[in-house]
Amino acid sequence: MQQPKRTKYRKQFKGRVHGMARSYTRLNFGSYGMKASEPARVTARQIEAARRTITRHLKRAGRIWVTIFPDVPVSTKPAEVRMGKGKGAPEYWMCRVKPGRIMFEVDGVGEELAREAFRLGAAKLPMATRVVGRLL
Amino acid sequence: MADVTTIAAEAREGTGTGAARAARRAGKVPGVLYGGKDGATHVSFAAEDIQREVKRRGFLQHLYDVKVDGKTVRALPRDVQFHPVTDQPIHVDFQRITGHSRIRVLVGVQFINEGASPGIKRGGVLNAVRREIEVTCPADAIPESIVVDLTGLDIGASVHISHISLPEGVRPTILDRDFTVATVAPPTVQAVEPTPGAAAAAEGEGEGEGAEAKPAAEAGDAKKPAAEAKKPADSKK
């Protein structure tokens, strides 16, 4: 699973996912990519699950790039703990994804295989996605 | 590329975001026509015309006769802006082409004979270092694509610009070095979960499928530390 090596601060505000992606809305590495159609918070586990699914479906053919990184710590309070007494402990990492953002790219495989791999991978993610190819 | 497509446009009143949005609301795609001796002309195209043309391979290497209010201007598309979510074109730039001028243009690279490459046959991956090459060429002779023959390319081998024969009058803009266009990379290997036991082995392996081939006992041992590793690292306690 991906996570930052070190951070400046241990805990962050929850935040919201507003607006559309301004950068990384076109393919940079591969021939096909998975683009977010909705805003969402994607956890490191979800990214890893999707990556594994895509890689397995491609059966070692081609290359895959993961272009999002979970760098936002999410804290939770333990079970049966009353409110107050400060913020909970950091529990996992997530990444805020805006609609239009390319999350995965693949290259070296045909369109049909890439689409099917992305369809299976998208089932592990918390938002609707779309497969995009190269334009121009 | 000899064929020239005609595309209809109409002059647009006003400039800036408001006028562009008004054009989009009317089902049009705003654009600009610049270059040559005339100044910039703000135009708009029928959305379906631009969408159809943009989907064509090599849109930015194709010459157009833009008909604006009865006058025809030969122009080359220079830039297209896309909507981030829908990927529909939202603005197009056209540059007027005059006389026999030489222009700089990005031409797409087309790879052929992948089946004749022993490296790709053995599971190697074609790593396209450059999908487009910037060239200077006569405006009326823009190559449709630059063809790269992969015959005989093994794993680790690469294709440089000097190996590619370009059409007459076409020169790459980078002349000071023999840059790489593509390489055949070895197949990717599964990234191993960063567990204390397997950490040393996983170092520097990158992504791939190797983790699935691990013995069951080893995979079982790996579960505990992996669960601990999920918590964000406390760098400043």
Tab-separated table of C-alpha atoms in Angstrom:
chain	number	residue	atom	x	y	z
A	1	MET	CA	0.000	0.000	0.000
A	2	GLN	CA	1.145	3.508	-0.720
A	3	GLN	CA	1.792	5.984	2.067
A	4	PRO	CA	4.090	8.976	2.558
A	5	LYS	CA	7.557	8.265	3.911
A	6	ARG	CA	7.365	11.215	6.278
A	7	THR	CA	4.950	14.044	6.909
A	8	LYS	CA	5.229	17.550	8.281
A	9	TYR	CA	2.143	17.164	10.481
A	10	ARG	CA	0.567	13.975	11.782
A	11	LYS	CA	-3.101	14.918	11.465
A	12	GLN	CA	-5.080	16.906	8.936
A	13	PHE	CA	-8.555	18.395	8.647
A	14	LYS	CA	-11.123	16.286	6.895
A	15	GLY	CA	-11.569	18.661	3.946
A	16	ARG	CA	-14.014	18.449	1.054
A	17	VAL	CA	-13.585	17.576	-2.585
A	18	HIS	CA	-14.725	20.620	-4.553
A	19	GLY	CA	-14.625	21.385	-8.268
A	20	MET	CA	-13.072	19.558	-11.168
A	21	ALA	CA	-9.518	18.381	-11.720
A	22	ARG	CA	-7.293	21.099	-13.168
A	23	SER	CA	-4.277	18.971	-13.841
A	24	TYR	CA	-3.674	15.414	-14.918
A	25	THR	CA	-6.857	15.262	-16.940
A	26	ARG	CA	-5.115	13.824	-20.025
A	27	LEU	CA	-2.994	10.700	-20.456
A	28	ASN	CA	0.697	11.204	-19.785
A	29	PHE	CA	2.240	7.742	-19.932
A	30	GLY	CA	-0.003	5.033	-21.334
A	31	SER	CA	-2.422	4.494	-24.184
A	32	TYR	CA	-5.492	4.011	-21.976
A	33	GLY	CA	-6.449	5.427	-18.650
A	34	MET	CA	-9.120	5.361	-15.976
A	35	LYS	CA	-10.677	8.744	-15.311
A	36	ALA	CA	-12.784	9.680	-12.291
A	37	SER	CA	-16.277	10.892	-13.194
A	38	GLU	CA	-17.238	11.849	-9.634
A	39	PRO	CA	-15.449	13.388	-6.664
A	40	ALA	CA	-14.382	10.933	-3.984
A	41	ARG	CA	-11.922	10.134	-1.222
A	42	VAL	CA	-9.946	7.091	-2.271
A	43	THR	CA	-8.122	5.166	0.425
A	44	ALA	CA	-4.727	3.535	0.022
A	45	ARG	CA	-6.389	0.119	0.337
A	46	GLN	CA	-8.793	0.891	-2.489
A	47	ILE	CA	-5.965	2.076	-4.740
A	48	GLU	CA	-3.978	-1.075	-4.006
A	49	ALA	CA	-6.989	-3.339	-4.559
A	50	ALA	CA	-7.722	-1.690	-7.910
A	51	ARG	CA	-4.067	-1.847	-8.939
A	52	ARG	CA	-3.840	-5.540	-8.120
A	53	THR	CA	-7.024	-6.310	-9.991
A	54	ILE	CA	-5.845	-4.471	-13.081
A	55	THR	CA	-2.378	-6.051	-12.982
A	56	ARG	CA	-3.802	-9.548	-12.550
A	57	HIS	CA	-6.221	-9.135	-15.395
A	58	LEU	CA	-3.446	-7.932	-17.676
A	59	LYS	CA	-1.509	-11.108	-16.795
A	60	ARG	CA	1.877	-9.377	-16.655
A	61	ALA	CA	1.433	-7.917	-20.107
A	62	GLY	CA	1.967	-4.219	-20.637
A	63	ARG	CA	2.715	-1.602	-18.011
A	64	ILE	CA	0.573	0.104	-15.429
A	65	TRP	CA	0.969	3.505	-13.811
A	66	VAL	CA	-0.833	4.614	-10.659
A	67	THR	CA	-1.110	8.377	-10.870
A	68	ILE	CA	-2.762	9.200	-7.567
A	69	PHE	CA	-1.112	9.026	-4.161
A	70	PRO	CA	-2.819	8.828	-0.765
A	71	ASP	CA	-1.138	11.606	1.202
A	72	VAL	CA	-3.976	12.676	3.513
A	73	PRO	CA	-4.009	10.985	6.926
A	74	VAL	CA	-7.427	10.012	8.267
A	75	SER	CA	-7.840	9.685	12.014
A	76	THR	CA	-10.480	7.658	13.853
A	77	LYS	CA	-11.475	7.314	17.487
A	78	PRO	CA	-11.371	3.871	19.102
A	79	ALA	CA	-14.657	2.014	19.718
A	80	GLU	CA	-16.658	2.856	22.851
A	81	VAL	CA	-14.886	6.138	23.446
A	82	ARG	CA	-16.865	9.231	24.401
A	83	MET	CA	-16.651	12.370	22.289
A	84	GLY	CA	-14.014	14.948	23.122
A	85	LYS	CA	-10.561	14.351	24.561
A	86	GLY	CA	-8.904	15.367	21.332
A	87	LYS	CA	-8.661	14.057	17.797
A	88	GLY	CA	-8.268	10.324	17.265
A	89	ALA	CA	-5.160	8.522	16.104
A	90	PRO	CA	-4.164	8.450	12.420
A	91	GLU	CA	-5.627	5.243	11.026
A	92	TYR	CA	-5.181	5.180	7.256
A	93	TRP	CA	-4.279	7.288	4.233
A	94	MET	CA	-6.492	8.611	1.521
A	95	CYS	CA	-6.368	10.854	-1.490
A	96	ARG	CA	-8.936	13.417	-2.617
A	97	VAL	CA	-9.841	12.782	-6.233
A	98	LYS	CA	-11.697	15.378	-8.269
A	99	PRO	CA	-13.771	14.471	-11.334
A	100	GLY	CA	-11.692	14.412	-14.487
A	101	ARG	CA	-8.565	13.117	-12.783
A	102	ILE	CA	-6.702	10.230	-14.453
A	103	MET	CA	-6.016	7.611	-11.767
A	104	PHE	CA	-4.504	4.671	-13.642
A	105	GLU	CA	-2.840	4.336	-17.009
A	106	VAL	CA	-1.849	1.235	-18.951
A	107	ASP	CA	0.217	0.704	-22.043
A	108	GLY	CA	1.304	-2.216	-24.179
A	109	VAL	CA	-2.091	-3.943	-24.216
A	110	GLY	CA	-5.075	-3.877	-26.544
A	111	GLU	CA	-8.127	-1.715	-25.974
A	112	GLU	CA	-10.446	-4.590	-25.114
A	113	LEU	CA	-8.093	-6.012	-22.463
A	114	ALA	CA	-7.470	-2.554	-21.000
A	115	ARG	CA	-11.202	-1.790	-20.810
A	116	GLU	CA	-11.977	-5.068	-19.067
A	117	ALA	CA	-9.087	-4.606	-16.616
A	118	PHE	CA	-10.282	-1.087	-15.800
A	119	ARG	CA	-13.872	-2.312	-15.405
A	120	LEU	CA	-12.739	-4.861	-12.833
A	121	GLY	CA	-10.440	-2.361	-11.127
A	122	ALA	CA	-13.159	0.301	-10.983
A	123	ALA	CA	-15.303	-2.064	-8.911
A	124	LYS	CA	-12.792	-1.541	-6.071
A	125	LEU	CA	-13.116	2.238	-6.177
A	126	PRO	CA	-15.745	4.426	-4.511
A	127	MET	CA	-16.777	6.439	-7.579
A	128	ALA	CA	-17.950	6.123	-11.150
A	129	THR	CA	-15.092	6.038	-13.639
A	130	ARG	CA	-14.586	6.140	-17.367
A	131	VAL	CA	-11.970	4.597	-19.635
A	132	VAL	CA	-10.206	7.092	-21.859
A	133	GLY	CA	-7.876	6.634	-24.787
A	134	ARG	CA	-5.524	8.998	-26.521
A	135	LEU	CA	-7.000	11.856	-28.512
A	136	LEU	CA	-5.144	13.930	-31.135
B	1	MET	CA	-0.512	15.320	-46.093
B	2	ALA	CA	-2.104	16.715	-49.201
B	3	ASP	CA	-5.847	16.584	-48.513
B	4	VAL	CA	-7.397	19.673	-47.006
B	5	THR	CA	-10.752	19.594	-45.245
B	6	THR	CA	-13.175	22.489	-45.346
B	7	ILE	CA	-14.764	23.524	-42.070
B	8	ALA	CA	-17.399	26.220	-41.611
B	9	ALA	CA	-17.047	28.883	-38.940
B	10	GLU	CA	-18.712	32.125	-38.094
B	11	ALA	CA	-17.206	35.274	-36.689
B	12	ARG	CA	-17.974	35.754	-33.020
B	13	GLU	CA	-18.746	38.990	-31.219
B	14	GLY	CA	-16.858	39.792	-28.071
B	15	THR	CA	-13.885	38.159	-26.419
B	16	GLY	CA	-13.159	36.494	-23.136
B	17	THR	CA	-14.873	33.997	-20.916
B	18	GLY	CA	-18.388	35.436	-21.144
B	19	ALA	CA	-18.488	35.441	-24.942
B	20	ALA	CA	-16.926	31.974	-25.098
B	21	ARG	CA	-19.489	30.598	-22.666
B	22	ALA	CA	-22.314	32.197	-24.628
B	23	ALA	CA	-21.049	30.447	-27.756
B	24	ARG	CA	-20.911	27.104	-25.902
B	25	ARG	CA	-24.459	27.607	-24.632
B	26	ALA	CA	-25.539	28.063	-28.245
B	27	GLY	CA	-24.087	24.628	-29.103
B	28	LYS	CA	-20.900	25.990	-30.628
B	29	VAL	CA	-17.219	25.628	-29.898
B	30	PRO	CA	-15.369	28.954	-29.635
B	31	GLY	CA	-12.064	29.303	-31.389
B	32	VAL	CA	-9.528	31.772	-32.648
B	33	LEU	CA	-7.860	32.225	-36.010
B	34	TYR	CA	-4.500	33.953	-35.859
B	35	GLY	CA	-1.240	34.389	-37.749
B	36	GLY	CA	-0.373	35.882	-41.100
B	37	LYS	CA	-0.786	39.596	-41.751
B	38	ASP	CA	-4.312	39.851	-40.337
B	39	GLY	CA	-4.948	40.066	-36.649
B	40	ALA	CA	-6.654	37.478	-34.531
B	41	THR	CA	-10.243	36.668	-35.504
B	42	HIS	CA	-12.584	35.180	-32.945
B	43	VAL	CA	-14.734	32.498	-34.483
B	44	SER	CA	-17.038	29.689	-33.440
B	45	PHE	CA	-17.579	26.284	-34.992
B	46	ALA	CA	-20.516	23.900	-34.916
B	47	ALA	CA	-19.818	21.564	-31.981
B	48	GLU	CA	-20.471	18.385	-33.981
B	49	ASP	CA	-18.034	19.477	-36.738
B	50	ILE	CA	-15.199	20.052	-34.285
B	51	GLN	CA	-15.951	16.883	-32.304
B	52	ARG	CA	-15.866	14.820	-35.490
B	53	GLU	CA	-12.592	16.362	-36.654
B	54	VAL	CA	-10.868	16.120	-33.267
B	55	LYS	CA	-11.596	12.387	-33.127
B	56	ARG	CA	-9.763	11.903	-36.410
B	57	ARG	CA	-6.211	10.663	-36.063
B	58	GLY	CA	-3.703	13.464	-36.566
B	59	PHE	CA	-6.048	16.422	-36.138
B	60	LEU	CA	-3.177	18.758	-35.302
B	61	GLN	CA	-1.244	17.728	-38.422
B	62	HIS	CA	-4.127	18.236	-40.822
B	63	LEU	CA	-4.684	21.419	-42.887
B	64	TYR	CA	-8.135	23.002	-42.964
B	65	ASP	CA	-9.841	25.546	-45.157
B	66	VAL	CA	-11.747	27.587	-42.591
B	67	LYS	CA	-14.706	29.374	-44.170
B	68	VAL	CA	-15.455	32.501	-42.152
B	69	ASP	CA	-18.287	34.679	-43.454
B	70	GLY	CA	-17.713	33.667	-47.077
B	71	LYS	CA	-13.918	34.018	-46.999
B	72	THR	CA	-11.757	30.886	-46.989
B	73	VAL	CA	-8.541	30.814	-45.004
B	74	ARG	CA	-6.066	27.936	-44.992
B	75	ALA	CA	-5.171	27.123	-41.399
B	76	LEU	CA	-3.592	24.527	-39.190
B	77	PRO	CA	-5.111	23.562	-35.811
B	78	ARG	CA	-2.562	24.472	-33.168
B	79	ASP	CA	-4.261	23.691	-29.902
B	80	VAL	CA	-7.436	22.167	-28.540
B	81	GLN	CA	-8.716	22.592	-25.004
B	82	PHE	CA	-10.829	19.789	-23.626
B	83	HIS	CA	-13.369	19.676	-20.830
B	84	PRO	CA	-11.658	17.850	-17.946
B	85	VAL	CA	-14.515	15.429	-17.265
B	86	THR	CA	-16.331	14.944	-20.563
B	87	ASP	CA	-13.273	15.365	-22.820
B	88	GLN	CA	-15.339	17.382	-25.273
B	89	PRO	CA	-13.440	20.160	-27.093
B	90	ILE	CA	-14.172	23.571	-25.548
B	91	HIS	CA	-11.806	25.787	-27.558
B	92	VAL	CA	-9.754	25.456	-30.716
B	93	ASP	CA	-6.836	27.530	-32.020
B	94	PHE	CA	-6.155	27.746	-35.745
B	95	GLN	CA	-3.057	29.334	-37.255
B	96	ARG	CA	-3.221	30.830	-40.743
B	97	ILE	CA	-0.803	29.235	-43.168
B	98	THR	CA	0.608	31.528	-45.823
B	99	GLY	CA	2.528	30.627	-48.977
B	100	HIS	CA	5.144	27.900	-48.758
B	101	SER	CA	6.094	28.599	-45.180
B	102	ARG	CA	7.912	26.047	-43.054
B	103	ILE	CA	6.244	25.261	-39.778
B	104	ARG	CA	6.998	23.460	-36.547
B	105	VAL	CA	4.553	20.688	-35.863
B	106	LEU	CA	4.286	17.650	-33.612
B	107	VAL	CA	3.889	14.486	-35.662
B	108	GLY	CA	2.664	11.257	-34.096
B	109	VAL	CA	4.890	8.169	-34.071
B	110	GLN	CA	3.438	4.962	-35.474
B	111	PHE	CA	5.065	1.677	-34.494
B	112	ILE	CA	4.907	-1.177	-36.992
B	113	ASN	CA	6.022	-4.820	-37.078
B	114	GLU	CA	5.640	-5.422	-33.330
B	115	GLY	CA	5.313	-9.119	-34.125
B	116	ALA	CA	8.736	-9.116	-35.738
B	117	SER	CA	10.438	-7.867	-32.577
B	118	PRO	CA	11.998	-10.754	-30.609
B	119	GLY	CA	11.977	-8.623	-27.436
B	120	ILE	CA	8.200	-8.022	-27.537
B	121	LYS	CA	7.623	-11.695	-28.420
B	122	ARG	CA	9.524	-12.701	-25.271
B	123	GLY	CA	7.253	-10.553	-23.099
B	124	GLY	CA	9.066	-7.236	-23.302
B	125	VAL	CA	7.045	-4.042	-23.314
B	126	LEU	CA	7.356	-1.375	-25.940
B	127	ASN	CA	8.185	1.797	-24.042
B	128	ALA	CA	7.319	4.729	-26.282
B	129	VAL	CA	9.661	7.435	-24.984
B	130	ARG	CA	8.220	9.901	-27.503
B	131	ARG	CA	4.751	9.437	-28.903
B	132	GLU	CA	5.191	12.597	-30.932
B	133	ILE	CA	8.236	14.156	-32.523
B	134	GLU	CA	8.484	17.858	-33.228
B	135	VAL	CA	9.614	18.486	-36.776
B	136	THR	CA	9.948	21.413	-39.149
B	137	CYS	CA	8.453	20.851	-42.558
B	138	PRO	CA	6.745	22.684	-45.414
B	139	ALA	CA	3.208	23.620	-44.396
B	140	ASP	CA	1.746	21.793	-47.382
B	141	ALA	CA	3.685	18.577	-46.745
B	142	ILE	CA	3.104	17.661	-43.112
B	143	PRO	CA	3.730	13.916	-42.684
B	144	GLU	CA	0.710	11.976	-41.412
B	145	SER	CA	2.900	9.991	-39.028
B	146	ILE	CA	6.483	8.975	-38.457
B	147	VAL	CA	6.786	5.245	-38.936
B	148	VAL	CA	9.097	3.282	-36.645
B	149	ASP	CA	9.889	-0.279	-37.680
B	150	LEU	CA	10.412	-2.551	-34.672
B	151	THR	CA	11.801	-5.510	-36.641
B	152	GLY	CA	14.667	-7.226	-34.839
B	153	LEU	CA	14.408	-5.149	-31.647
B	154	ASP	CA	15.322	-7.175	-28.545
B	155	ILE	CA	14.776	-6.436	-24.843
B	156	GLY	CA	16.937	-3.486	-23.811
B	157	ALA	CA	17.323	-2.227	-27.363
B	158	SER	CA	16.240	1.255	-28.338
B	159	VAL	CA	15.314	3.234	-31.442
B	160	HIS	CA	16.898	6.636	-31.919
B	161	ILE	CA	15.882	9.389	-34.306
B	162	SER	CA	18.893	8.606	-36.514
B	163	HIS	CA	17.411	5.138	-37.187
B	164	ILE	CA	14.236	6.631	-38.618
B	165	SER	CA	13.992	7.768	-42.203
B	166	LEU	CA	11.990	10.984	-42.387
B	167	PRO	CA	10.215	12.174	-45.538
B	168	GLU	CA	11.970	14.722	-47.741
B	169	GLY	CA	11.979	18.245	-46.341
B	170	VAL	CA	11.123	17.051	-42.843
B	171	ARG	CA	13.699	17.679	-40.118
B	172	PRO	CA	13.454	17.136	-36.377
B	173	THR	CA	13.719	20.335	-34.340
B	174	ILE	CA	16.175	18.663	-31.960
B	175	LEU	CA	19.368	18.442	-33.989
B	176	ASP	CA	22.029	18.591	-31.288
B	177	ARG	CA	21.545	15.021	-30.040
B	178	ASP	CA	20.388	11.617	-31.231
B	179	PHE	CA	17.354	11.331	-28.950
B	180	THR	CA	15.571	8.102	-28.094
B	181	VAL	CA	12.138	7.449	-29.558
B	182	ALA	CA	11.334	4.048	-28.073
B	183	THR	CA	12.853	1.211	-26.092
B	184	VAL	CA	11.847	-2.365	-25.407
B	185	ALA	CA	11.676	-2.721	-21.633
B	186	PRO	CA	11.767	-6.042	-19.753
B	187	PRO	CA	8.386	-7.290	-18.457
B	188	THR	CA	7.249	-5.708	-15.183
B	189	VAL	CA	7.475	-7.655	-11.928
B	190	GLN	CA	4.857	-7.524	-9.142
B	191	ALA	CA	5.609	-5.187	-6.255
B	192	VAL	CA	6.027	-7.146	-3.028
B	193	GLU	CA	4.133	-5.898	0.065
B	194	PRO	CA	6.650	-4.013	2.233
B	195	THR	CA	6.890	-6.478	5.090
B	196	PRO	CA	9.935	-6.770	7.371
B	197	GLY	CA	10.797	-10.241	6.048
B	198	ALA	CA	10.315	-9.483	2.398
B	199	ALA	CA	11.438	-5.847	2.485
B	200	ALA	CA	15.001	-6.557	1.472
B	201	ALA	CA	13.918	-8.764	-1.423
B	202	ALA	CA	11.337	-6.272	-2.621
B	203	GLU	CA	13.798	-3.377	-2.703
B	204	GLY	CA	14.100	-2.029	-6.210
B	205	GLU	CA	11.939	-4.656	-7.902
B	206	GLY	CA	9.128	-2.316	-8.902
B	207	GLU	CA	5.660	-3.473	-9.954
B	208	GLY	CA	4.638	-6.860	-11.250
B	209	GLU	CA	3.093	-10.199	-10.395
B	210	GLY	CA	5.838	-11.832	-8.300
B	211	ALA	CA	3.947	-11.570	-4.992
B	212	GLU	CA	1.364	-14.095	-6.105
B	213	ALA	CA	4.028	-16.723	-6.631
B	214	LYS	CA	5.143	-16.492	-2.964
B	215	PRO	CA	4.777	-19.635	-0.848
B	216	ALA	CA	1.591	-19.783	1.226
B	217	ALA	CA	3.473	-19.923	4.538
B	218	GLU	CA	5.430	-16.801	3.716
B	219	ALA	CA	2.289	-15.002	2.625
B	220	GLY	CA	0.636	-15.925	5.906
B	221	ASP	CA	3.522	-14.508	7.911
B	222	ALA	CA	3.308	-11.322	5.954
B	223	LYS	CA	-0.236	-10.542	7.064
B	224	LYS	CA	0.514	-9.262	10.555
B	225	PRO	CA	3.174	-6.660	9.762
B	226	ALA	CA	1.161	-5.506	6.762
B	227	ALA	CA	-1.754	-4.694	9.059
B	228	GLU	CA	0.553	-2.642	11.276
B	229	ALA	CA	2.055	-0.877	8.295
B	230	LYS	CA	-1.305	0.540	7.246
B	231	LYS	CA	-1.307	3.126	10.023
B	232	PRO	CA	0.135	6.479	8.981
B	233	ALA	CA	3.745	6.828	10.028
B	234	ASP	CA	4.198	9.179	12.942
B	235	SER	CA	7.183	11.173	11.865
B	236	LYS	CA	6.714	13.870	14.531
B	237	LYS	CA	5.700	12.460	17.811
